[in-house]
PDB file of C-alpha atoms in Angstrom:
ATOM      1  CA  MET K 224     -62.748  -6.392  23.922  1.00 87.00           C
ATOM      2  CA  GLN K 225     -63.843  -3.185  22.194  1.00 89.00           C
ATOM      3  CA  LYS K 226     -64.398   0.178  23.829  1.00 92.00           C
ATOM      4  CA  SER K 227     -68.085  -0.030  22.984  1.00 89.00           C
ATOM      5  CA  ASP K 228     -68.343  -3.200  25.100  1.00 92.00           C
ATOM      6  CA  LEU K 229     -67.783  -1.226  28.303  1.00 96.00           C
ATOM      7  CA  ARG K 230     -70.848   0.249  29.964  1.00 98.00           C
ATOM      8  CA  ILE K 231     -69.418   2.570  32.633  1.00 98.00           C
ATOM      9  CA  ILE K 232     -71.009   4.191  35.642  1.00 98.00           C
ATOM     10  CA  PHE K 233     -68.935   7.085  36.967  1.00 98.00           C
ATOM     11  CA  MET K 234     -69.028   8.128  40.633  1.00 98.00           C
ATOM     12  CA  GLY K 235     -67.569  11.379  41.929  1.00 98.00           C
ATOM     13  CA  THR K 236     -68.453  14.760  43.388  1.00 97.00           C
ATOM     14  CA  PRO K 237     -65.846  17.585  43.471  1.00 96.00           C
ATOM     15  CA  GLU K 238     -63.946  19.459  40.783  1.00 97.00           C
ATOM     16  CA  PHE K 239     -61.088  16.952  41.126  1.00 97.00           C
ATOM     17  CA  ALA K 240     -63.335  14.248  39.635  1.00 98.00           C
ATOM     18  CA  VAL K 241     -64.570  16.367  36.718  1.00 98.00           C
ATOM     19  CA  ALA K 242     -61.298  16.122  34.787  1.00 98.00           C
ATOM     20  CA  THR K 243     -61.562  12.327  34.780  1.00 98.00           C
ATOM     21  CA  LEU K 244     -65.212  12.322  33.717  1.00 98.00           C
ATOM     22  CA  GLU K 245     -64.348  14.784  30.977  1.00 98.00           C
ATOM     23  CA  ALA K 246     -61.546  12.498  29.773  1.00 98.00           C
ATOM     24  CA  LEU K 247     -63.985   9.576  29.587  1.00 98.00           C
ATOM     25  CA  VAL K 248     -66.417  11.592  27.484  1.00 98.00           C
ATOM     26  CA  GLU K 249     -63.736  13.050  25.208  1.00 98.00           C
ATOM     27  CA  ASN K 250     -62.205   9.608  24.621  1.00 97.00           C
ATOM     28  CA  GLY K 251     -65.528   8.154  23.547  1.00 97.00           C
ATOM     29  CA  TYR K 252     -66.228   5.846  26.478  1.00 97.00           C
ATOM     30  CA  ASN K 253     -69.826   4.848  27.084  1.00 97.00           C
ATOM     31  CA  VAL K 254     -70.726   6.500  30.391  1.00 98.00           C
ATOM     32  CA  VAL K 255     -74.272   5.282  30.952  1.00 98.00           C
ATOM     33  CA  ALA K 256     -74.850   7.178  34.230  1.00 98.00           C
ATOM     34  CA  VAL K 257     -73.180   9.378  36.822  1.00 98.00           C
ATOM     35  CA  VAL K 258     -73.577   9.041  40.595  1.00 98.00           C
ATOM     36  CA  THR K 259     -72.814  12.051  42.770  1.00 98.00           C
ATOM     37  CA  GLN K 260     -73.732  13.593  46.125  1.00 97.00           C
ATOM     38  CA  PRO K 261     -77.136  15.247  46.656  1.00 96.00           C
ATOM     39  CA  ASP K 262     -77.246  18.994  46.018  1.00 96.00           C
ATOM     40  CA  LYS K 263     -75.786  20.940  48.928  1.00 92.00           C
ATOM     41  CA  PRO K 264     -77.762  23.700  50.692  1.00 87.00           C
ATOM     42  CA  VAL K 265     -75.927  27.033  50.478  1.00 82.00           C
ATOM     43  CA  GLY K 266     -76.739  30.640  51.215  1.00 73.00           C
ATOM     44  CA  ARG K 267     -77.546  32.387  54.451  1.00 69.00           C
ATOM     45  CA  HIS K 268     -80.567  30.229  55.226  1.00 66.00           C
ATOM     46  CA  GLY K 269     -79.584  27.167  53.221  1.00 70.00           C
ATOM     47  CA  SER K 270     -82.457  27.856  50.865  1.00 71.00           C
ATOM     48  CA  ILE K 271     -80.393  27.484  47.688  1.00 86.00           C
ATOM     49  CA  LEU K 272     -79.319  24.035  46.491  1.00 89.00           C
ATOM     50  CA  GLN K 273     -75.884  23.881  44.862  1.00 94.00           C
ATOM     51  CA  PRO K 274     -75.219  20.915  42.556  1.00 96.00           C
ATOM     52  CA  SER K 275     -71.814  19.253  42.668  1.00 97.00           C
ATOM     53  CA  ALA K 276     -69.211  20.034  40.024  1.00 97.00           C
ATOM     54  CA  VAL K 277     -69.649  16.514  38.649  1.00 98.00           C
ATOM     55  CA  LYS K 278     -73.423  16.921  38.360  1.00 98.00           C
ATOM     56  CA  GLN K 279     -73.024  20.201  36.512  1.00 98.00           C
ATOM     57  CA  PHE K 280     -70.679  18.614  33.987  1.00 98.00           C
ATOM     58  CA  ALA K 281     -72.899  15.553  33.582  1.00 98.00           C
ATOM     59  CA  GLN K 282     -75.997  17.639  32.908  1.00 98.00           C
ATOM     60  CA  GLU K 283     -74.130  19.801  30.393  1.00 97.00           C
ATOM     61  CA  HIS K 284     -73.259  16.621  28.487  1.00 98.00           C
ATOM     62  CA  GLY K 285     -76.632  14.902  28.743  1.00 98.00           C
ATOM     63  CA  LEU K 286     -75.545  12.156  31.132  1.00 98.00           C
ATOM     64  CA  PRO K 287     -78.139  10.646  33.508  1.00 98.00           C
ATOM     65  CA  VAL K 288     -77.463  11.573  37.151  1.00 98.00           C
ATOM     66  CA  LEU K 289     -78.254   9.622  40.326  1.00 98.00           C
ATOM     67  CA  GLN K 290     -77.972  11.349  43.724  1.00 98.00           C
ATOM     68  CA  PRO K 291     -78.697   8.869  46.523  1.00 97.00           C
ATOM     69  CA  GLU K 292     -78.925  10.014  50.135  1.00 96.00           C
ATOM     70  CA  ARG K 293     -77.964   6.504  51.215  1.00 97.00           C
ATOM     71  CA  MET K 294     -75.852   4.153  49.129  1.00 97.00           C
ATOM     72  CA  LYS K 295     -77.807   1.127  50.414  1.00 97.00           C
ATOM     73  CA  ASP K 296     -81.200   2.589  49.559  1.00 97.00           C
ATOM     74  CA  PRO K 297     -83.141  -0.196  47.764  1.00 97.00           C
ATOM     75  CA  ASN K 298     -84.529   2.224  45.191  1.00 98.00           C
ATOM     76  CA  PHE K 299     -81.041   3.476  44.354  1.00 98.00           C
ATOM     77  CA  ILE K 300     -79.701  -0.085  44.089  1.00 98.00           C
ATOM     78  CA  GLU K 301     -82.549  -0.944  41.727  1.00 98.00           C
ATOM     79  CA  ASP K 302     -81.918   2.155  39.596  1.00 98.00           C
ATOM     80  CA  LEU K 303     -78.183   1.440  39.499  1.00 98.00           C
ATOM     81  CA  ARG K 304     -78.691  -2.171  38.447  1.00 98.00           C
ATOM     82  CA  ALA K 305     -81.067  -1.099  35.688  1.00 98.00           C
ATOM     83  CA  TYR K 306     -78.204   0.597  33.829  1.00 98.00           C
ATOM     84  CA  ASN K 307     -76.599  -2.826  33.373  1.00 98.00           C
ATOM     85  CA  ALA K 308     -73.062  -1.416  33.715  1.00 98.00           C
ATOM     86  CA  ASN K 309     -70.170  -3.860  33.603  1.00 97.00           C
ATOM     87  CA  LEU K 310     -67.658  -1.439  35.165  1.00 98.00           C
ATOM     88  CA  GLN K 311     -67.737   1.395  37.698  1.00 98.00           C
ATOM     89  CA  VAL K 312     -65.145   4.164  38.025  1.00 98.00           C
ATOM     90  CA  VAL K 313     -64.857   6.115  41.277  1.00 98.00           C
ATOM     91  CA  VAL K 314     -62.986   9.403  41.793  1.00 98.00           C
ATOM     92  CA  ALA K 315     -63.230  11.437  45.012  1.00 97.00           C
ATOM     93  CA  PHE K 316     -66.489   9.925  46.212  1.00 97.00           C
ATOM     94  CA  ARG K 317     -67.851   8.368  49.378  1.00 94.00           C
ATOM     95  CA  MET K 318     -67.325   4.876  50.753  1.00 94.00           C
ATOM     96  CA  LEU K 319     -69.342   2.280  48.842  1.00 97.00           C
ATOM     97  CA  PRO K 320     -71.087  -0.773  50.289  1.00 97.00           C
ATOM     98  CA  LYS K 321     -70.326  -4.168  48.789  1.00 97.00           C
ATOM     99  CA  VAL K 322     -73.733  -4.362  47.149  1.00 97.00           C
ATOM    100  CA  VAL K 323     -72.630  -1.398  45.011  1.00 98.00           C
ATOM    101  CA  TRP K 324     -68.938  -1.984  44.301  1.00 98.00           C
ATOM    102  CA  ALA K 325     -69.394  -5.700  43.602  1.00 97.00           C
ATOM    103  CA  MET K 326     -72.330  -5.182  41.237  1.00 98.00           C
ATOM    104  CA  PRO K 327     -70.551  -4.893  37.832  1.00 98.00           C
ATOM    105  CA  GLU K 328     -69.023  -8.005  36.263  1.00 97.00           C
ATOM    106  CA  PHE K 329     -65.635  -6.275  35.910  1.00 97.00           C
ATOM    107  CA  GLY K 330     -65.804  -4.702  39.348  1.00 97.00           C
ATOM    108  CA  THR K 331     -65.242  -1.124  40.477  1.00 98.00           C
ATOM    109  CA  PHE K 332     -61.935   0.714  40.378  1.00 98.00           C
ATOM    110  CA  ASN K 333     -61.028   3.864  42.265  1.00 98.00           C
ATOM    111  CA  VAL K 334     -58.572   6.596  41.334  1.00 98.00           C
ATOM    112  CA  HIS K 335     -56.708   7.581  44.510  1.00 98.00           C
ATOM    113  CA  ALA K 336     -54.501  10.685  44.759  1.00 98.00           C
ATOM    114  CA  ALA K 337     -51.456   8.978  46.291  1.00 98.00           C
ATOM    115  CA  LEU K 338     -49.072   6.122  45.664  1.00 98.00           C
ATOM    116  CA  LEU K 339     -50.787   3.377  47.634  1.00 98.00           C
ATOM    117  CA  PRO K 340     -50.317   1.784  50.088  1.00 98.00           C
ATOM    118  CA  GLN K 341     -49.052   5.139  51.412  1.00 98.00           C
ATOM    119  CA  TYR K 342     -51.605   7.814  52.339  1.00 98.00           C
ATOM    120  CA  ARG K 343     -54.777   5.806  52.552  1.00 97.00           C
ATOM    121  CA  GLY K 344     -57.621   8.067  53.623  1.00 96.00           C
ATOM    122  CA  ALA K 345     -59.616  11.189  52.845  1.00 96.00           C
ATOM    123  CA  ALA K 346     -56.861  13.815  52.484  1.00 97.00           C
ATOM    124  CA  PRO K 347     -53.844  12.245  50.748  1.00 98.00           C
ATOM    125  CA  ILE K 348     -52.775  15.391  48.896  1.00 98.00           C
ATOM    126  CA  ASN K 349     -52.644  17.552  52.026  1.00 98.00           C
ATOM    127  CA  TRP K 350     -50.780  14.991  54.103  1.00 98.00           C
ATOM    128  CA  ALA K 351     -48.161  14.290  51.445  1.00 98.00           C
ATOM    129  CA  VAL K 352     -47.228  17.996  51.405  1.00 98.00           C
ATOM    130  CA  ILE K 353     -47.513  18.379  55.192  1.00 98.00           C
ATOM    131  CA  ASN K 354     -45.071  15.493  55.615  1.00 98.00           C
ATOM    132  CA  GLY K 355     -42.573  17.073  53.233  1.00 98.00           C
ATOM    133  CA  GLU K 356     -42.780  14.381  50.565  1.00 98.00           C
ATOM    134  CA  THR K 357     -40.898  15.081  47.343  1.00 98.00           C
ATOM    135  CA  ARG K 358     -42.998  12.612  45.347  1.00 98.00           C
ATOM    136  CA  THR K 359     -46.584  11.435  45.338  1.00 98.00           C
ATOM    137  CA  GLY K 360     -48.810  10.220  42.512  1.00 98.00           C
ATOM    138  CA  VAL K 361     -52.046   8.504  41.588  1.00 98.00           C
ATOM    139  CA  THR K 362     -53.166   4.896  41.878  1.00 98.00           C
ATOM    140  CA  THR K 363     -55.997   2.889  40.393  1.00 98.00           C
ATOM    141  CA  PHE K 364     -57.157  -0.099  42.422  1.00 98.00           C
ATOM    142  CA  PHE K 365     -60.139  -2.410  42.686  1.00 98.00           C
ATOM    143  CA  LEU K 366     -62.451  -1.645  45.585  1.00 98.00           C
ATOM    144  CA  ASP K 367     -62.856  -4.230  48.317  1.00 95.00           C
ATOM    145  CA  GLN K 368     -64.154  -4.361  51.890  1.00 90.00           C
ATOM    146  CA  GLN K 369     -61.590  -1.997  53.457  1.00 91.00           C
ATOM    147  CA  ILE K 370     -60.809   1.615  52.568  1.00 93.00           C
ATOM    148  CA  ASP K 371     -58.036   2.025  49.958  1.00 97.00           C
ATOM    149  CA  THR K 372     -56.690  -1.519  50.392  1.00 97.00           C
ATOM    150  CA  GLY K 373     -57.756  -3.200  47.146  1.00 97.00           C
ATOM    151  CA  ARG K 374     -55.544  -4.720  44.476  1.00 98.00           C
ATOM    152  CA  ILE K 375     -53.457  -2.124  42.619  1.00 98.00           C
ATOM    153  CA  ILE K 376     -53.916  -1.939  38.852  1.00 98.00           C
ATOM    154  CA  HIS K 377     -51.734   0.999  37.818  1.00 98.00           C
ATOM    155  CA  GLN K 378     -49.695   3.886  39.289  1.00 98.00           C
ATOM    156  CA  LEU K 379     -48.204   7.123  37.977  1.00 98.00           C
ATOM    157  CA  PRO K 380     -45.754   9.309  39.981  1.00 98.00           C
ATOM    158  CA  PHE K 381     -45.824  13.085  40.486  1.00 98.00           C
ATOM    159  CA  ASP K 382     -42.934  15.201  41.797  1.00 98.00           C
ATOM    160  CA  ILE K 383     -43.602  17.780  44.527  1.00 98.00           C
ATOM    161  CA  PRO K 384     -41.283  20.829  44.398  1.00 98.00           C
ATOM    162  CA  ASP K 385     -40.229  22.187  47.785  1.00 97.00           C
ATOM    163  CA  SER K 386     -42.047  25.442  47.022  1.00 97.00           C
ATOM    164  CA  ALA K 387     -45.335  23.787  45.993  1.00 98.00           C
ATOM    165  CA  ASP K 388     -48.512  24.192  47.992  1.00 98.00           C
ATOM    166  CA  VAL K 389     -51.595  21.960  47.958  1.00 98.00           C
ATOM    167  CA  GLU K 390     -53.187  23.892  45.108  1.00 97.00           C
ATOM    168  CA  TYR K 391     -50.244  23.086  42.816  1.00 98.00           C
ATOM    169  CA  VAL K 392     -50.253  19.401  43.735  1.00 98.00           C
ATOM    170  CA  TYR K 393     -54.052  19.188  43.523  1.00 98.00           C
ATOM    171  CA  ASP K 394     -54.069  20.607  39.996  1.00 98.00           C
ATOM    172  CA  GLY K 395     -51.262  18.305  38.879  1.00 98.00           C
ATOM    173  CA  LEU K 396     -52.850  15.177  40.336  1.00 98.00           C
ATOM    174  CA  MET K 397     -56.246  16.121  38.912  1.00 98.00           C
ATOM    175  CA  ARG K 398     -54.791  16.000  35.404  1.00 98.00           C
ATOM    176  CA  LEU K 399     -52.819  12.857  36.206  1.00 98.00           C
ATOM    177  CA  ALA K 400     -55.961  11.172  37.566  1.00 98.00           C
ATOM    178  CA  ALA K 401     -57.644  11.646  34.192  1.00 98.00           C
ATOM    179  CA  ARG K 402     -54.646  10.142  32.428  1.00 98.00           C
ATOM    180  CA  ILE K 403     -54.366   7.093  34.694  1.00 98.00           C
ATOM    181  CA  CYS K 404     -58.080   6.396  34.356  1.00 98.00           C
ATOM    182  CA  ILE K 405     -57.811   6.205  30.566  1.00 98.00           C
ATOM    183  CA  GLU K 406     -54.664   4.074  30.797  1.00 98.00           C
ATOM    184  CA  THR K 407     -56.395   1.735  33.263  1.00 98.00           C
ATOM    185  CA  LEU K 408     -59.374   1.380  30.944  1.00 98.00           C
ATOM    186  CA  GLN K 409     -56.986   0.456  28.142  1.00 98.00           C
ATOM    187  CA  LEU K 410     -55.518  -2.268  30.362  1.00 98.00           C
ATOM    188  CA  ILE K 411     -59.028  -3.530  31.079  1.00 98.00           C
ATOM    189  CA  LEU K 412     -59.884  -3.622  27.377  1.00 97.00           C
ATOM    190  CA  GLN K 413     -56.651  -5.421  26.490  1.00 97.00           C
ATOM    191  CA  SER K 414     -57.308  -8.088  29.123  1.00 97.00           C
ATOM    192  CA  ASP K 415     -61.016  -8.626  28.346  1.00 96.00           C
ATOM    193  CA  GLY K 416     -62.003  -7.058  31.629  1.00 95.00           C
ATOM    194  CA  HIS K 417     -59.434  -8.728  33.867  1.00 95.00           C
ATOM    195  CA  PRO K 418     -56.196  -6.687  34.057  1.00 98.00           C
ATOM    196  CA  GLU K 419     -53.240  -7.779  36.121  1.00 97.00           C
ATOM    197  CA  SER K 420     -53.326  -6.374  39.640  1.00 98.00           C
ATOM    198  CA  ILE K 421     -51.090  -6.529  42.700  1.00 98.00           C
ATOM    199  CA  ALA K 422     -52.177  -7.107  46.285  1.00 97.00           C
ATOM    200  CA  GLN K 423     -51.243  -4.352  48.725  1.00 97.00           C
ATOM    201  CA  PRO K 424     -49.025  -5.292  51.687  1.00 93.00           C
ATOM    202  CA  THR K 425     -50.814  -6.171  54.901  1.00 89.00           C
ATOM    203  CA  ASP K 426     -48.045  -4.839  57.165  1.00 89.00           C
ATOM    204  CA  THR K 427     -49.031  -1.283  58.120  1.00 86.00           C
ATOM    205  CA  THR K 428     -45.968  -0.529  60.283  1.00 90.00           C
ATOM    206  CA  ASP K 429     -44.343   1.984  57.922  1.00 93.00           C
ATOM    207  CA  LEU K 430     -47.469   3.380  56.295  1.00 96.00           C
ATOM    208  CA  LYS K 431     -48.414   7.042  56.562  1.00 97.00           C
ATOM    209  CA  PRO K 432     -52.167   7.696  56.899  1.00 96.00           C
ATOM    210  CA  ALA K 433     -54.196  10.501  55.335  1.00 97.00           C
ATOM    211  CA  PRO K 434     -57.140  11.085  57.690  1.00 97.00           C
ATOM    212  CA  LYS K 435     -59.782  13.734  57.183  1.00 96.00           C
ATOM    213  CA  ILE K 436     -58.663  17.233  58.134  1.00 98.00           C
ATOM    214  CA  PHE K 437     -60.622  19.240  60.696  1.00 97.00           C
ATOM    215  CA  LYS K 438     -60.221  22.813  61.951  1.00 96.00           C
ATOM    216  CA  GLU K 439     -58.128  21.777  64.959  1.00 97.00           C
ATOM    217  CA  THR K 440     -55.878  19.719  62.681  1.00 97.00           C
ATOM    218  CA  CYS K 441     -54.856  22.995  61.022  1.00 98.00           C
ATOM    219  CA  ARG K 442     -53.592  24.692  64.199  1.00 97.00           C
ATOM    220  CA  ILE K 443     -49.859  25.343  64.025  1.00 97.00           C
ATOM    221  CA  ASN K 444     -47.679  23.786  66.690  1.00 97.00           C
ATOM    222  CA  TRP K 445     -44.696  26.127  67.002  1.00 96.00           C
ATOM    223  CA  GLN K 446     -42.775  23.560  69.068  1.00 96.00           C
ATOM    224  CA  GLN K 447     -41.320  22.161  65.855  1.00 97.00           C
ATOM    225  CA  SER K 448     -38.566  22.943  63.400  1.00 98.00           C
ATOM    226  CA  ALA K 449     -38.991  25.664  60.788  1.00 98.00           C
ATOM    227  CA  LYS K 450     -38.994  23.038  58.026  1.00 98.00           C
ATOM    228  CA  ARG K 451     -41.851  21.085  59.634  1.00 98.00           C
ATOM    229  CA  ILE K 452     -43.968  24.234  60.030  1.00 98.00           C
ATOM    230  CA  TYR K 453     -43.084  25.443  56.522  1.00 98.00           C
ATOM    231  CA  ASP K 454     -44.375  22.139  55.110  1.00 98.00           C
ATOM    232  CA  PHE K 455     -47.428  22.248  57.371  1.00 98.00           C
ATOM    233  CA  VAL K 456     -48.408  25.689  56.084  1.00 98.00           C
ATOM    234  CA  ARG K 457     -48.025  24.841  52.401  1.00 98.00           C
ATOM    235  CA  GLY K 458     -49.798  21.529  52.976  1.00 98.00           C
ATOM    236  CA  LEU K 459     -52.912  23.472  54.008  1.00 98.00           C
ATOM    237  CA  SER K 460     -52.650  26.393  51.579  1.00 98.00           C
ATOM    238  CA  PRO K 461     -54.826  27.828  50.205  1.00 97.00           C
ATOM    239  CA  TYR K 462     -57.493  25.640  51.789  1.00 95.00           C
ATOM    240  CA  PRO K 463     -58.375  25.055  54.581  1.00 96.00           C
ATOM    241  CA  GLY K 464     -55.435  27.158  55.822  1.00 97.00           C
ATOM    242  CA  ALA K 465     -53.043  26.743  58.747  1.00 98.00           C
ATOM    243  CA  TRP K 466     -53.857  29.008  61.684  1.00 97.00           C
ATOM    244  CA  THR K 467     -52.521  30.230  65.006  1.00 96.00           C
ATOM    245  CA  THR K 468     -53.725  32.415  67.871  1.00 93.00           C
ATOM    246  CA  PHE K 469     -51.718  35.075  69.695  1.00 87.00           C
ATOM    247  CA  SER K 470     -52.516  37.097  72.815  1.00 85.00           C
ATOM    248  CA  ASP K 471     -50.990  40.040  74.643  1.00 81.00           C
ATOM    249  CA  ASN K 472     -50.732  40.777  78.369  1.00 77.00           C
ATOM    250  CA  ASP K 473     -54.046  42.614  78.278  1.00 79.00           C
ATOM    251  CA  GLY K 474     -55.859  39.521  76.984  1.00 79.00           C
ATOM    252  CA  SER K 475     -56.329  40.829  73.451  1.00 81.00           C
ATOM    253  CA  GLU K 476     -56.175  37.995  70.924  1.00 87.00           C
ATOM    254  CA  LEU K 477     -55.325  37.705  67.249  1.00 87.00           C
ATOM    255  CA  THR K 478     -56.253  34.655  65.186  1.00 92.00           C
ATOM    256  CA  LEU K 479     -54.286  34.436  61.963  1.00 93.00           C
ATOM    257  CA  LYS K 480     -54.344  32.111  58.995  1.00 97.00           C
ATOM    258  CA  ILE K 481     -50.923  31.750  57.430  1.00 97.00           C
ATOM    259  CA  PHE K 482     -50.735  30.868  53.736  1.00 98.00           C
ATOM    260  CA  ARG K 483     -47.123  31.327  52.709  1.00 98.00           C
ATOM    261  CA  THR K 484     -43.813  31.333  54.531  1.00 98.00           C
ATOM    262  CA  THR K 485     -40.109  31.365  53.749  1.00 98.00           C
ATOM    263  CA  LYS K 486     -37.433  29.333  55.511  1.00 97.00           C
ATOM    264  CA  THR K 487     -34.544  31.441  56.773  1.00 97.00           C
ATOM    265  CA  SER K 488     -31.059  30.802  58.125  1.00 97.00           C
ATOM    266  CA  LEU K 489     -31.744  33.074  61.103  1.00 97.00           C
ATOM    267  CA  SER K 490     -31.271  31.278  64.412  1.00 97.00           C
ATOM    268  CA  ALA K 491     -34.096  31.314  66.943  1.00 96.00           C
ATOM    269  CA  SER K 492     -31.930  30.072  69.826  1.00 94.00           C
ATOM    270  CA  SER K 493     -32.496  33.213  71.899  1.00 93.00           C
ATOM    271  CA  MET K 494     -36.290  33.176  71.426  1.00 93.00           C
ATOM    272  CA  ARG K 495     -39.106  30.919  72.576  1.00 93.00           C
ATOM    273  CA  PRO K 496     -41.114  29.070  69.895  1.00 94.00           C
ATOM    274  CA  GLY K 497     -44.013  31.232  68.733  1.00 93.00           C
ATOM    275  CA  GLN K 498     -42.319  34.511  69.649  1.00 92.00           C
ATOM    276  CA  ILE K 499     -42.723  37.300  67.074  1.00 92.00           C
ATOM    277  CA  SER K 500     -39.969  39.449  65.590  1.00 92.00           C
ATOM    278  CA  THR K 501     -40.412  42.204  63.004  1.00 90.00           C
ATOM    279  CA  ASP K 502     -38.776  45.234  61.469  1.00 85.00           C
ATOM    280  CA  GLY K 503     -42.139  46.983  61.816  1.00 74.00           C
ATOM    281  CA  HIS K 504     -42.476  47.625  58.102  1.00 80.00           C
ATOM    282  CA  ARG K 505     -42.064  44.659  55.750  1.00 89.00           C
ATOM    283  CA  LYS K 506     -40.625  41.665  57.595  1.00 93.00           C
ATOM    284  CA  LEU K 507     -42.392  39.412  60.091  1.00 94.00           C
ATOM    285  CA  TYR K 508     -40.747  36.391  61.672  1.00 95.00           C
ATOM    286  CA  ILE K 509     -41.964  33.773  64.122  1.00 95.00           C
ATOM    287  CA  ALA K 510     -39.555  31.646  66.119  1.00 96.00           C
ATOM    288  CA  THR K 511     -39.581  27.855  65.841  1.00 97.00           C
ATOM    289  CA  THR K 512     -37.420  25.357  67.713  1.00 97.00           C
ATOM    290  CA  ASP K 513     -34.431  26.072  65.462  1.00 97.00           C
ATOM    291  CA  ARG K 514     -34.885  28.951  62.991  1.00 97.00           C
ATOM    292  CA  LEU K 515     -36.983  32.028  62.389  1.00 97.00           C
ATOM    293  CA  LEU K 516     -39.756  31.423  59.884  1.00 98.00           C
ATOM    294  CA  GLN K 517     -40.590  34.387  57.670  1.00 97.00           C
ATOM    295  CA  ILE K 518     -44.321  34.994  57.252  1.00 97.00           C
ATOM    296  CA  ASP K 519     -45.172  36.168  53.719  1.00 97.00           C
ATOM    297  CA  GLU K 520     -48.966  35.944  53.368  1.00 97.00           C
ATOM    298  CA  LEU K 521     -51.550  35.840  56.134  1.00 96.00           C
ATOM    299  CA  GLN K 522     -55.119  36.683  57.025  1.00 96.00           C
ATOM    300  CA  LEU K 523     -56.680  38.140  60.144  1.00 91.00           C
ATOM    301  CA  ALA K 524     -60.015  36.624  61.130  1.00 86.00           C
ATOM    302  CA  GLY K 525     -62.739  38.445  59.216  1.00 87.00           C
ATOM    303  CA  LYS K 526     -60.274  40.180  56.888  1.00 91.00           C
ATOM    304  CA  LYS K 527     -58.865  39.533  53.432  1.00 95.00           C
ATOM    305  CA  ARG K 528     -55.692  37.593  52.719  1.00 96.00           C
ATOM    306  CA  MET K 529     -52.753  39.996  52.480  1.00 96.00           C
ATOM    307  CA  ASP K 530     -48.992  40.228  52.275  1.00 96.00           C
ATOM    308  CA  THR K 531     -46.937  40.932  55.365  1.00 94.00           C
ATOM    309  CA  ALA K 532     -46.237  44.575  54.500  1.00 93.00           C
ATOM    310  CA  SER K 533     -49.975  45.321  54.275  1.00 93.00           C
ATOM    311  CA  PHE K 534     -50.599  43.484  57.554  1.00 91.00           C
ATOM    312  CA  LEU K 535     -47.884  45.421  59.410  1.00 90.00           C
ATOM    313  CA  ASN K 536     -49.133  48.670  57.956  1.00 88.00           C
ATOM    314  CA  GLY K 537     -52.527  48.069  59.559  1.00 83.00           C
ATOM    315  CA  ILE K 538     -51.495  46.784  62.974  1.00 80.00           C
ATOM    316  CA  LYS K 539     -49.084  48.266  65.500  1.00 75.00           C
ATOM    317  CA  GLY K 540     -47.209  46.655  68.354  1.00 76.00           C
ATOM    318  CA  ILE K 541     -47.359  43.142  66.982  1.00 81.00           C
ATOM    319  CA  GLU K 542     -44.211  42.213  68.973  1.00 77.00           C
ATOM    320  CA  LYS K 543     -46.150  42.327  72.258  1.00 78.00           C
ATOM    321  CA  TYR K 544     -48.214  39.289  71.259  1.00 76.00           C
ATOM    322  CA  PHE K 545     -47.296  35.735  72.199  1.00 78.00           C
ATOM    323  CA  ILE K 546     -48.498  32.298  71.182  1.00 79.00           C
ATOM    324  CA  ILE K 547     -51.357  30.687  73.129  1.00 71.00           C
TER     325      ILE K 547
END
């Protein structure tokens, strides 16, 4: 099979997906249409419509764009079928109904930012870092009825340094996603549309999930070891950000986002988890169940992100606060 034989529909929305779409265009693949989310209302009154990163790229390169409100909409299904694609590629998009993913003769493959079957779900990059993994990766697999359970086509690993935050891993996997997509397409071409694939295990006993992250998910539980909290913070930095709330005896509260910490060898055995310690000038520590965790970058609600020295310079008596 030749490259020109593939008529590809690409589906994706955020910046993460743009690198893969760009790789398809630069490598001369025939992308006949792009499917992305409807424009998102932004601004104070929601009066401005913001197109997705994928739509912006597609329009810049003259690619037709479809933006269905509902994936089962008959008009959308008709429009999709009219492009006569024989393959669909999905990166960071929504769940597809069978009428969509089963439409092309060669099926639909997804690029997932984890080494399946681990970290099935909406936030695999965050959860891999939160759980202290030293390795993750990307997987291509054929879509089927269940989320992230289809037959695996190809995988590429990615090492996670202990100092890395989500931004670092996101950027690395974004580039790797583009690479694995091209390599998967090469496998499809070499096999006349039917590459070898491996069924995922059905036993979910030892699998780690990657569910969607909400605001309450990001609240720090100080009743854990310093290592667990250190990983939790970097797994949510810079976005959406781990947070905690402190209060003093007068009922005054401080809500802080914490973006960067340092593990220390300082014992916290004489302190309760969540208790604050500081030199009043440059150093700020919070007790965990075993060690003091040094806070390096943080943000007060309604303020800018800052280093600890700047924070301490602007607030006095921080030691009187306690975790709530």
